[in-house]
XYZ file of C-alpha atoms in Angstrom:
604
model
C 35.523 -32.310 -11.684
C 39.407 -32.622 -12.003
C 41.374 -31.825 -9.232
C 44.428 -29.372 -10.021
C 47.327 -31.496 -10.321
C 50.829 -30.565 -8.974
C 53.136 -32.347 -11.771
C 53.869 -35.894 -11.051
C 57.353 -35.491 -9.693
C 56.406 -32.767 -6.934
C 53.057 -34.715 -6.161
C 55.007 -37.878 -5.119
C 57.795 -35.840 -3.517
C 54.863 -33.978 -1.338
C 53.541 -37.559 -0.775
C 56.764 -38.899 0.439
C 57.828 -35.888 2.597
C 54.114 -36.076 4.083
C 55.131 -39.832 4.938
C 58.132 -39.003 6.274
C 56.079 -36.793 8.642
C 54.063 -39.735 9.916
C 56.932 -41.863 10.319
C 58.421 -39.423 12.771
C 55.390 -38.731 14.675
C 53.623 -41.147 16.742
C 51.327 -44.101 15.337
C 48.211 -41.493 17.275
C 48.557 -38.139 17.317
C 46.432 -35.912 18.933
C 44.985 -34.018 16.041
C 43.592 -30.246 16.157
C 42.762 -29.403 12.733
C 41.926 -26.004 11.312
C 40.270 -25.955 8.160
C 40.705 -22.720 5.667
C 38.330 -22.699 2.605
C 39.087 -19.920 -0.281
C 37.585 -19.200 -3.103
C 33.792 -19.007 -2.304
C 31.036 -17.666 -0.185
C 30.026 -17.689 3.114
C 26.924 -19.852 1.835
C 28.971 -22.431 0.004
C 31.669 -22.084 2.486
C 29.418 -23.187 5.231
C 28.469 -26.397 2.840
C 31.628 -27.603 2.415
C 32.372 -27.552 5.990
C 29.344 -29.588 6.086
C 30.624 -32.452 3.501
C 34.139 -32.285 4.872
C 35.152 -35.291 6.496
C 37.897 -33.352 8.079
C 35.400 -30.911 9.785
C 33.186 -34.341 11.831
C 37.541 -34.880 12.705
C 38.254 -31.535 14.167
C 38.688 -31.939 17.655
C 39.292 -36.086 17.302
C 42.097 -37.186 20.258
C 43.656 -39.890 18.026
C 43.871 -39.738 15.112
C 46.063 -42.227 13.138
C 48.027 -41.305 10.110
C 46.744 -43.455 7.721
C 43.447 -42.068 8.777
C 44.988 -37.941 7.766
C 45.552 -39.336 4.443
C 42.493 -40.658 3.890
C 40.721 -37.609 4.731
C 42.936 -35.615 2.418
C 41.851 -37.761 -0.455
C 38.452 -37.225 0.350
C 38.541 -33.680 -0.224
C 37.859 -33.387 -3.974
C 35.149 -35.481 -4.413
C 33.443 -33.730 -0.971
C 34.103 -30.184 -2.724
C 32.535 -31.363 -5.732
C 28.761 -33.013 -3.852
C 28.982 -29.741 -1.293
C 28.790 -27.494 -4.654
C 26.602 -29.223 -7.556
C 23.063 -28.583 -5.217
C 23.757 -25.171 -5.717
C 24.484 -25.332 -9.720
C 28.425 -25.178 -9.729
C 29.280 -28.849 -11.348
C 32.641 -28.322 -11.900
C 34.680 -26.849 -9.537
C 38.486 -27.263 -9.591
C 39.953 -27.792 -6.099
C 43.495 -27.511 -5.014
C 44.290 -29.141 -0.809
C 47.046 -29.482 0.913
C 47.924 -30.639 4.706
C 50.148 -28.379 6.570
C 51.611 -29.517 9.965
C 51.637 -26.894 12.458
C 53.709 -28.904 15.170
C 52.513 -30.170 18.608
C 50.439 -32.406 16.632
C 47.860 -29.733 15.008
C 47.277 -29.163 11.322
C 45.728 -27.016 8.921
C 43.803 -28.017 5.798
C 44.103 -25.204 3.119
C 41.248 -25.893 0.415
C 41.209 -23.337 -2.406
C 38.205 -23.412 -4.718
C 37.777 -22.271 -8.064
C 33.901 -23.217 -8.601
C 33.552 -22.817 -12.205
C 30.933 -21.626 -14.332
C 27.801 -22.155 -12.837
C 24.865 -24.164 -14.466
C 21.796 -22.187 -15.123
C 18.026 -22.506 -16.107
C 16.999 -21.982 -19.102
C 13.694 -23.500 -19.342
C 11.206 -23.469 -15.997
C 7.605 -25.149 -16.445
C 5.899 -25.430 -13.385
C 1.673 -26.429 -14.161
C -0.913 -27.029 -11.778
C -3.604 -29.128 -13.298
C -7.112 -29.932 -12.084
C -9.751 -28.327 -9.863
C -7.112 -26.558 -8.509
C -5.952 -24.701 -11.147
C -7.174 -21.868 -10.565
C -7.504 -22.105 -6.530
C -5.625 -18.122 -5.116
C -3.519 -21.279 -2.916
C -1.506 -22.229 -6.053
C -1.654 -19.110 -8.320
C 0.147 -17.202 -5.223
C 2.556 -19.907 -5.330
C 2.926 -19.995 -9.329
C 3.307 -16.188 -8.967
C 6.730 -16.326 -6.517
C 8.754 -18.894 -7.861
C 12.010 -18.877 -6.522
C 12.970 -20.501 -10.238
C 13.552 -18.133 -13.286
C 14.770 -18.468 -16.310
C 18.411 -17.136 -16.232
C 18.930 -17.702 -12.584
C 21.920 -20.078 -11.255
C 20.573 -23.811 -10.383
C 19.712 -24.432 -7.205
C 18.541 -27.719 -6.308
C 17.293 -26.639 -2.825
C 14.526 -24.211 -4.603
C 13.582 -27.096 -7.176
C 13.124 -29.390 -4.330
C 11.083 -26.338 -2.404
C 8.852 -25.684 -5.093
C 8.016 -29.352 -5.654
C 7.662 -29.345 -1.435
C 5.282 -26.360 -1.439
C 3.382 -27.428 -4.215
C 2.381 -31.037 -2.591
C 2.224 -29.419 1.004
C -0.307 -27.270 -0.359
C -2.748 -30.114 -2.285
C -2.225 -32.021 1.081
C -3.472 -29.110 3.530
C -5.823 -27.814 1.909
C -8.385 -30.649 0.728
C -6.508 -31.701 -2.695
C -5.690 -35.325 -1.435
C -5.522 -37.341 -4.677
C -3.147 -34.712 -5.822
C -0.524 -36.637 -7.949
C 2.909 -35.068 -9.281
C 2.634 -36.130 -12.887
C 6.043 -34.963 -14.011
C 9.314 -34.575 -11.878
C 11.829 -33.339 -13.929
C 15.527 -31.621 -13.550
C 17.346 -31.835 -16.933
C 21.078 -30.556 -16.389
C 23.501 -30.524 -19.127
C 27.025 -29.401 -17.600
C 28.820 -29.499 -20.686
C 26.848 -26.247 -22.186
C 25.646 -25.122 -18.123
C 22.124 -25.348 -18.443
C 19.444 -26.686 -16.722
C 15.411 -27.489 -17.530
C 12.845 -27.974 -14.788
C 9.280 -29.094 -15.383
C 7.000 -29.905 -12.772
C 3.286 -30.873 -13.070
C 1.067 -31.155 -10.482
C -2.322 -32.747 -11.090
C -4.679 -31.842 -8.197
C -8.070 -34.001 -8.522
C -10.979 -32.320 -6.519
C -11.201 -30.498 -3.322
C -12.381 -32.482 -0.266
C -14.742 -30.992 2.403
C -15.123 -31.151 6.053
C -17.524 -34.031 6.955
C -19.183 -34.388 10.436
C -17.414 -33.884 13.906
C -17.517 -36.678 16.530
C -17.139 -35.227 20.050
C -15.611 -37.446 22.943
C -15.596 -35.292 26.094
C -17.725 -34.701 29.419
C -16.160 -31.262 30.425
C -18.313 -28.667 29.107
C -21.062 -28.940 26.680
C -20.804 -30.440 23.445
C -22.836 -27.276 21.478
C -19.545 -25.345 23.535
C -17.213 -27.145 22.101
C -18.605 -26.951 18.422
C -18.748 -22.940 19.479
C -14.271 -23.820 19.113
C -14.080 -24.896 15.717
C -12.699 -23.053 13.450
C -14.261 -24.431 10.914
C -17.505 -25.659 9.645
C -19.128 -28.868 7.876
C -18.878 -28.443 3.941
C -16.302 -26.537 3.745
C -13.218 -27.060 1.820
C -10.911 -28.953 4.070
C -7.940 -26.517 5.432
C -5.630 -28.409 7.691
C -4.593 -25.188 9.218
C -8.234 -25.172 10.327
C -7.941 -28.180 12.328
C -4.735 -27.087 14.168
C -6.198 -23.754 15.027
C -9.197 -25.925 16.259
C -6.840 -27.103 18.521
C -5.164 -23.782 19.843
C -8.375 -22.926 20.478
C -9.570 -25.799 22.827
C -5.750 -26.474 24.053
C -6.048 -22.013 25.239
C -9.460 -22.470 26.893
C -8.166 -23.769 30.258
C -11.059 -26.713 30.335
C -8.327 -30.018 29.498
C -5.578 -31.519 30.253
C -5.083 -33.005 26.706
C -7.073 -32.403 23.707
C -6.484 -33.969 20.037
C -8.013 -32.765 16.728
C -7.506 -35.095 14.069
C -8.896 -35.301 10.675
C -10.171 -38.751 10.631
C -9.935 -41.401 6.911
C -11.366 -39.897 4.207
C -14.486 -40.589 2.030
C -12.900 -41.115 -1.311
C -16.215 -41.294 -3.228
C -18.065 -38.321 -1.531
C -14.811 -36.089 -1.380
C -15.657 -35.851 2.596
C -13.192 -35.676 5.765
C -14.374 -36.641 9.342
C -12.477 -34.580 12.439
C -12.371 -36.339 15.346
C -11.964 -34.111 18.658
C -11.254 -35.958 21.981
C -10.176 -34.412 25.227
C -9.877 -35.043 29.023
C -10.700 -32.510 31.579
C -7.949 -30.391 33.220
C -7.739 -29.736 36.781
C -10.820 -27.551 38.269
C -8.774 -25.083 40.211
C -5.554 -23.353 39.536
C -3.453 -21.397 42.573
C -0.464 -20.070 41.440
C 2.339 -17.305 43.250
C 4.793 -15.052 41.465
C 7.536 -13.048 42.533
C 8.547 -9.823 40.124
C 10.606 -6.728 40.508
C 10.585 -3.408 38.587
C 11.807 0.069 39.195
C 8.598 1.701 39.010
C 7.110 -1.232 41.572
C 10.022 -2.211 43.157
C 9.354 -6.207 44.754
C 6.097 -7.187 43.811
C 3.794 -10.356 44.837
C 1.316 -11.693 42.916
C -1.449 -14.482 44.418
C -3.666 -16.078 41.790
C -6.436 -18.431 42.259
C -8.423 -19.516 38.867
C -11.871 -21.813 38.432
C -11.229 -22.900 35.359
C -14.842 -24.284 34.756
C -17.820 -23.675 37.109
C -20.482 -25.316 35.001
C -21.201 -27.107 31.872
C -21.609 -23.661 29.623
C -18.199 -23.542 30.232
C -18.681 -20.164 33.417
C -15.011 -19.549 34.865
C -13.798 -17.429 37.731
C -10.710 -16.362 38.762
C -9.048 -13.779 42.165
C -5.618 -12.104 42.111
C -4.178 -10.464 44.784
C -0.720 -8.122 44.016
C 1.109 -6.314 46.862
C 4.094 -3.704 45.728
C 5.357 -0.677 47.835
C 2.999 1.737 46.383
C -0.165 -0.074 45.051
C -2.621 -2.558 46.505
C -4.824 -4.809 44.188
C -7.570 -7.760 44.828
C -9.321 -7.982 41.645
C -11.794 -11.216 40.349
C -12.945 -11.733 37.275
C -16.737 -14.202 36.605
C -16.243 -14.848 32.927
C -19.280 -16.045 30.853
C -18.295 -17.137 26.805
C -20.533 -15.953 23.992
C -20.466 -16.116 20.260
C -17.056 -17.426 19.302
C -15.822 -18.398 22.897
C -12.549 -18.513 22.013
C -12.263 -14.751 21.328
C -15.755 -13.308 22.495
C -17.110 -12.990 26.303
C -19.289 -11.051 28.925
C -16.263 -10.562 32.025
C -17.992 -9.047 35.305
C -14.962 -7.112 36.658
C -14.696 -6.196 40.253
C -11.504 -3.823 41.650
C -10.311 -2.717 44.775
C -7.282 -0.627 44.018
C -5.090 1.102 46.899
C -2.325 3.314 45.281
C -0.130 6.276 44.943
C -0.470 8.545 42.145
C 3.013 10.810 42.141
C 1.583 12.926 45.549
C -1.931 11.920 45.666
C -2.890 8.535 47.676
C -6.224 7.078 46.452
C -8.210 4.209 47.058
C -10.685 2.720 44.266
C -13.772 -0.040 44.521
C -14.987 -0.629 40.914
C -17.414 -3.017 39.188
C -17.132 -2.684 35.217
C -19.271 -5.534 33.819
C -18.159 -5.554 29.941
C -18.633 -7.169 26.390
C -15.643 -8.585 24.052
C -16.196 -9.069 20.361
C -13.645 -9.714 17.722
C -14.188 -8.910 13.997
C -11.590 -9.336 11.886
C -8.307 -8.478 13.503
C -10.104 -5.880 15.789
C -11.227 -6.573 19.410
C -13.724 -4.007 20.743
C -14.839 -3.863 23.850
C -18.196 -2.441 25.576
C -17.789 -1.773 29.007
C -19.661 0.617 31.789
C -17.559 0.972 34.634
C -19.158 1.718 38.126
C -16.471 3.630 40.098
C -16.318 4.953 43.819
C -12.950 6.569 44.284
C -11.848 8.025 47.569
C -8.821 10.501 46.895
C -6.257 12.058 49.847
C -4.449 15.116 48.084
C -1.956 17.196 49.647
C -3.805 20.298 47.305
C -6.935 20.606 49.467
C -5.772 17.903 53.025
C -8.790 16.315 53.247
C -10.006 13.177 51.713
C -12.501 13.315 49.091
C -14.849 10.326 47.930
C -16.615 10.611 44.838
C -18.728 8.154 42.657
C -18.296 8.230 38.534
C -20.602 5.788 36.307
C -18.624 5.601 33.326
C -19.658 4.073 29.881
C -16.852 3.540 27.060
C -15.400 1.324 24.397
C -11.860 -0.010 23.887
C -10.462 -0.693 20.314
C -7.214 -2.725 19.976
C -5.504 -4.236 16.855
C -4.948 -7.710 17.475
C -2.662 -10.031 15.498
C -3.206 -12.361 12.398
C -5.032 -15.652 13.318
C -5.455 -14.061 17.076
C -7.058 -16.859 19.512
C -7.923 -14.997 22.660
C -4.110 -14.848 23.815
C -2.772 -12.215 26.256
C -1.861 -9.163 24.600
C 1.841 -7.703 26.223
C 1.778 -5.027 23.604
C -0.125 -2.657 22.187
C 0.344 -2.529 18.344
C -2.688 -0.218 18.346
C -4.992 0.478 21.510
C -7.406 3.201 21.671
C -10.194 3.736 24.701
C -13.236 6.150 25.049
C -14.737 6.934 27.899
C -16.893 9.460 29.662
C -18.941 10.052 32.738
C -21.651 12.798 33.135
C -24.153 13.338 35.830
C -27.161 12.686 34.512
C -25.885 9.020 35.082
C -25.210 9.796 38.560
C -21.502 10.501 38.712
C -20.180 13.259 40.307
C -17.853 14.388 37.353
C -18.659 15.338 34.513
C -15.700 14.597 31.756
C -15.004 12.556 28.225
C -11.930 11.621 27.823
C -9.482 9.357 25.058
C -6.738 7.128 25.477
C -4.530 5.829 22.103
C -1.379 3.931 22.271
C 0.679 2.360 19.165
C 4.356 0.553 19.717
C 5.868 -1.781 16.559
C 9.022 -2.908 16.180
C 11.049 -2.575 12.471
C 13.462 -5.053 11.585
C 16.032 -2.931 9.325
C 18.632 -4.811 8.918
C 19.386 -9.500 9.905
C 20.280 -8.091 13.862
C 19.242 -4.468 13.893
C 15.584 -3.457 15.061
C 13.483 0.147 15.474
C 11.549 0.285 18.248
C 8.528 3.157 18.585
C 6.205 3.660 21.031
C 3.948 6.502 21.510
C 0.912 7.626 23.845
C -1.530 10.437 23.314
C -4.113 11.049 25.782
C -7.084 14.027 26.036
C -9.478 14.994 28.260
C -12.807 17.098 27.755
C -13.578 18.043 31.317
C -16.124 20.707 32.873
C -14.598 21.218 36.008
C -10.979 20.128 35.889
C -10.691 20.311 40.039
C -13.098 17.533 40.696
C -12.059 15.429 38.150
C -10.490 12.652 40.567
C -6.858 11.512 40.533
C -7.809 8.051 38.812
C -8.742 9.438 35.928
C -5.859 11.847 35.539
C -3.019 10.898 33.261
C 0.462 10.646 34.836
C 3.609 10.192 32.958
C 7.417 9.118 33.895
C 8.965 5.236 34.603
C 9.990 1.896 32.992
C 7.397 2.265 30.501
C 6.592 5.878 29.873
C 9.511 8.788 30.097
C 12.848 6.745 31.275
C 14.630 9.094 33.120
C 11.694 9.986 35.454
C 10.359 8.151 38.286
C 7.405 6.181 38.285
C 4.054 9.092 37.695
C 6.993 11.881 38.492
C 6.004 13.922 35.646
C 2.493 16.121 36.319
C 1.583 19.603 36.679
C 2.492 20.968 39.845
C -0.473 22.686 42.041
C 0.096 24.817 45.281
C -1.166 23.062 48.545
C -3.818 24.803 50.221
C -5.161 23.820 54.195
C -8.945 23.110 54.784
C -9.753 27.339 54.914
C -8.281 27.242 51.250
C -4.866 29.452 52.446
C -1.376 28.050 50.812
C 0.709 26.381 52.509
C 4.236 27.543 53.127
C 7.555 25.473 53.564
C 10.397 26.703 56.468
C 11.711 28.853 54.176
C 8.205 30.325 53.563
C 7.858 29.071 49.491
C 4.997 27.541 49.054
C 4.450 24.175 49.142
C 3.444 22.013 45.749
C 2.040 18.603 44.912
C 1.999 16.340 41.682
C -1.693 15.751 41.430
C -2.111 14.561 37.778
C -2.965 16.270 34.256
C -6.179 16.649 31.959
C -3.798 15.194 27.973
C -0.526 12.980 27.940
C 1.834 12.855 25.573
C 5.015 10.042 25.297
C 7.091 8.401 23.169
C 10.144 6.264 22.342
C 12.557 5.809 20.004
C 14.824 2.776 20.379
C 17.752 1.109 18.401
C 18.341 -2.613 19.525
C 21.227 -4.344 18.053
C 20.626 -8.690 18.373
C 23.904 -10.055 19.881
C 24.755 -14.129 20.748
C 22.906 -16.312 23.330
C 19.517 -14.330 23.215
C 21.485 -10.817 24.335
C 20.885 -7.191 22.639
C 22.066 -3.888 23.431
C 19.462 -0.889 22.756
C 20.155 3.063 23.078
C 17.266 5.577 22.493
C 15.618 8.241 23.050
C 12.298 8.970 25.187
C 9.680 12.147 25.515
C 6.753 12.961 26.946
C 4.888 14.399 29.985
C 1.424 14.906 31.365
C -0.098 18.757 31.284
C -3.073 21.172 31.466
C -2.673 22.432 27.930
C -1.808 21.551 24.560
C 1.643 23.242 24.271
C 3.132 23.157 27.520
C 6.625 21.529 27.755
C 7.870 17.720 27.133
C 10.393 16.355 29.154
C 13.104 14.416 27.285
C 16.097 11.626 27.857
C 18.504 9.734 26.318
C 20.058 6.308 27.391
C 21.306 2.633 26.723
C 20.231 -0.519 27.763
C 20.997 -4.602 27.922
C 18.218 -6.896 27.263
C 18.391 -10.586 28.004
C 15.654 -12.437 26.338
C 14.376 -15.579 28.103
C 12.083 -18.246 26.771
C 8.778 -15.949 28.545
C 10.373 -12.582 29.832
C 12.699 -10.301 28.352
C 14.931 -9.059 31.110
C 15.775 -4.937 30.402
C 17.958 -2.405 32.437
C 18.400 0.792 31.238
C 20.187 3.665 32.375
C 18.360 7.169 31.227
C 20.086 10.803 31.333
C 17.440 13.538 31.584
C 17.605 16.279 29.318
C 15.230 18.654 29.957
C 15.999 19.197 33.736
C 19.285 20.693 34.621
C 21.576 18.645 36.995
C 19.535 15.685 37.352
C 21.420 12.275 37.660
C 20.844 9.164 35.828
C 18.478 6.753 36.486
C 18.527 3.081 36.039
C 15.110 1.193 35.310
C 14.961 -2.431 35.535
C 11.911 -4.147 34.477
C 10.474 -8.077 32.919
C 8.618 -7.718 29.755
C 5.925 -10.972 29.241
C 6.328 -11.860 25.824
C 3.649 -13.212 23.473
């Protein structure tokens, strides 16, 4: 770990003319230091900042002379610690101290970090009952430490992490490391590891002691995640408490394994928790193109009775819908993921040039298996629809049965879902149920987002809609697919993009304009197509930039024209919203200007 030496003569003259220096310059000078390291990477770089005295000294106001040398000194020894964790033991160093007037400096370190030190021998054992457990194999499997590769003490002191981490999460509590070994040998640059673990037996869950008076006890057992005998899984107990922290019933809620029974391999779980407040009101305030302001009134019973019944009324206002719509939620099976919700709707809106008005009650059934949630619904519909096709109101009554499919993620709890990674509904309505249309119809939408590159990301999202439908003209407006807005076809307005019928007065003649054309209206389409395509590039303080590309419209017939765009946008992403505006160029229409869309984005 020598330092290279300037030849005596020349090191004392640089010693005296550095003297000389502080001698001239005031007892405290206010010291700005740069530092300049050569010679390595960014990762070892950013290391020996991190040992370098002179880097906790950067921006110091006084800093005495005596104090500069001192640091200088330090610099060898600093290079040497910040580079032997990652297998480099001897590195040759060369500093100097350069004075840059007005009482600022630059330390110039060049490194030359040697030959590295690497492994020649890895033996990593697990031992025990656990030998064989899929928890330790996958670990054994994708060791970060080969044979051949450069020492690196972080991944020896990983591995010997993950390995106990394991044993203590997962039920192997008398494991034991029986051997702890790094073996380096600088002078030839190798290095030996063994590790053993030995992992005694696997301990189970024991019983459950409840302390609560909220809901019912059996309700709360309904929560676990896990059951009694099982092999213990710590991950269990803290997804037992997601679970009971997400249901809304308390305030405070603690899942703890309690001391375990070293002779019958057993581990209690205590669960204790105080009830939250009965009713919720809440207010929010939003804005979006394709809404403009929006309010949004929310009043939530988070428990009505001891089986745990909840009920909750929100009211939303924006210029061109209406909504009051409750919710009487009953859990079943797994509560956390499964229910019976008894919808009711009254929906006042404007659908591109058709006004309609909607009072719905849609009682329907949530299970979960695996990572997909279906749902079971039958939705009771009366619709009353003012188009400018026909001028005159129309009020029909659909009885609808379908089922929703969605992809929902890894170790999902019940949590709202802002995105679709994969949604698909079927629904259909005939008259021998009593509706007044008679129509089956299919809704699939997919968006993921590709991380290509550390700050680079590919977005795509795409909709396909389809609808089977006897008599297309009374097949009301709410059941119609619409495209264009913030989250369809940027570019377009807000349900802009439909086919185009001819308005007709009450003795079915068309309607002419002052110019005598005749007069059209957007009143929906029977399939829907969109998509997007979207490059975001990361940038500091939570900011990205995105350009892409968007498609799509709503139609008649398979093989009628898409409308496209192009555009960029800013995103700002805040701790529960990402903030986007976008500006969007149509393509596909002639002249048209841009459009800017601004809209908040939940996040998960």
């Amino acid at each position: 770990m020598a330092q290279r030496r300037l030849p005596v003569l020349a090191m004392w003259r640089s010693r005296l003319s550095l003297a000389l220096v502080f001698v001239l310059c005031a007892p405290f000078a206010r010291a700005n230091i740069e530092i300049e390291v050569k010679g390595v990477d960014e990762t070892l770089r950013a290391n020996v900042l991190a040992y370098l005295s002179f880097d906790r000294y950067r921006k110091s106001e006084t800093l005495s002379t005596d104090t500069l040398e001192r640091l200088h000194n330090r610099v060898e020894r600093e290079v040497a610690a910040a580079l032997k964790p990652f297998g480099y033991y001897e590195p040759k160093t060369l500093s100097n101290l350069e004075d840059l007037g007005g009482g600022n400096w630059r330390v110039n370190v060049n490194i030359d970090p040697g030959q590295p030190v690497l492994l020649d021998r890895v033996d990593v054992h697990v031992n025990g009952a656990g030998s064989h457990d899929v928890l330790f194999t996958r670990l054994l499997d994708n060791l970060p430490l080969r044979p051949g590769n450069r020492l690196n003490h972080a991944a020896y002191d990983k591995v010997k992490g993950d390995l106990q981490r394991t044993a203590s999460n997962y039920g192997y509590l008398d494991a034991k490391v029986t051997r702890n070994d790094l073996l380096v040998d600088p002078p030839n640059h190798t290095a030996s590891v063994v590790l053993e673990l030995e992992t005694g037996d696997r301990y189970r869950f024991g019983t459950t002691h409840i302390e609560q008076d909220v809901i019912d006890d059996a309700l709360v057992r309904r929560y676990m995640r896990y059951q009694q005998d099982e092999p213990f899984d710590m991950t269990e107990i803290l997804r037992t408490q997601f679970a009971l922290d997400d249901s809304q019933y308390f305030s405070n809620v603690e899942v703890l394994p309690g001391d375990p029974d070293r002779v019958e391999h057993l581990v209690p779980v205590n669960i204790r928790a105080e009830p939250n407040r009965r009713h919720r009101y809440s207010f929010g305030l939003g804005y979006g193109t394709d809404t403009d302001i929006r309010g949004t009134l929310q009043w939530e019973a988070r428990r009505i009775n001891q089986a745990g019944h909840r009920f909750n009324v929100v009211a939303q206002a924006a210029s061109e819908q209406r909504k009051l719509e409750s919710h009487y939620i009953i859990p079943i099976g797994d509560p956390a993921l499964e229910k019976l919700d008894l919808e009711t709707t009254y929906l006042k809106q404007q659908l591109a040039d058709v006004d309609t008005e909607d009072t719905k009650f849609e009682p329907g059934i949530t299970k979960v298996l695996g990572r997909w949630q279906r749902v079971y619904f039958v939705t009771f519909d009366r619709t009353r629809t003012q188009s400018p096709v026909v001028q005159q109101n129309a009020t029909d009554f659909l009885i609808m049965p379908g089922v929703s499919l969605a992809l929902v993620p890894q170790g999902y709890l019940g949590e709202a879902l802002f995105t679709n990674a994969f949604f698909t509904q079927l629904r259909a309505s005939h008259h021998t149920f009593g509706s007044d249309s008679d129509f089956l119809q299919l809704d699939t939408k997919a968006e993921h987002t590709f991380d290509f590159a550390s700050r680079w990301h590919l977005y795509l999202r795409g909709e396909i809609g389809a609808s089977l439908v006897a008599e297309f003209s009374k097949l009301p407006a709410t059941v119609r697919f619409f495209a264009g807005g913030d989250r369809s076809v940027r570019g377009f307005g807000y349900n802009e993009l439909s086919p185009i019928e001819v308005v007709t007065d009450v003795n079915g003649n068309t309607v002419l304009d002052d110019k005598g054309n005749p007069v059209t209206a957007k009143v929906g389409g029977k399939h829907l197509i969109t998509g997007t395509v979207e490059i975001q590039r990361d940038l500091p303080r939570n900011f990205a930039v995105a350009t892409f590309f968007d498609f799509g419209n709503a139609f008649d017939h398979f093989g009628d024209p898409l409308e496209y765009s192009v555009g960029v946008g800013f995103r700002f992403r805040l701790p529960a919203v990402t903030l986007g505006i976008d500006v969007a160029q149509p393509l596909s229409v002639r002249g048209a200007p841009p459009r800017l869309h601004i809209n908040f984005t939940p996040k998960l």
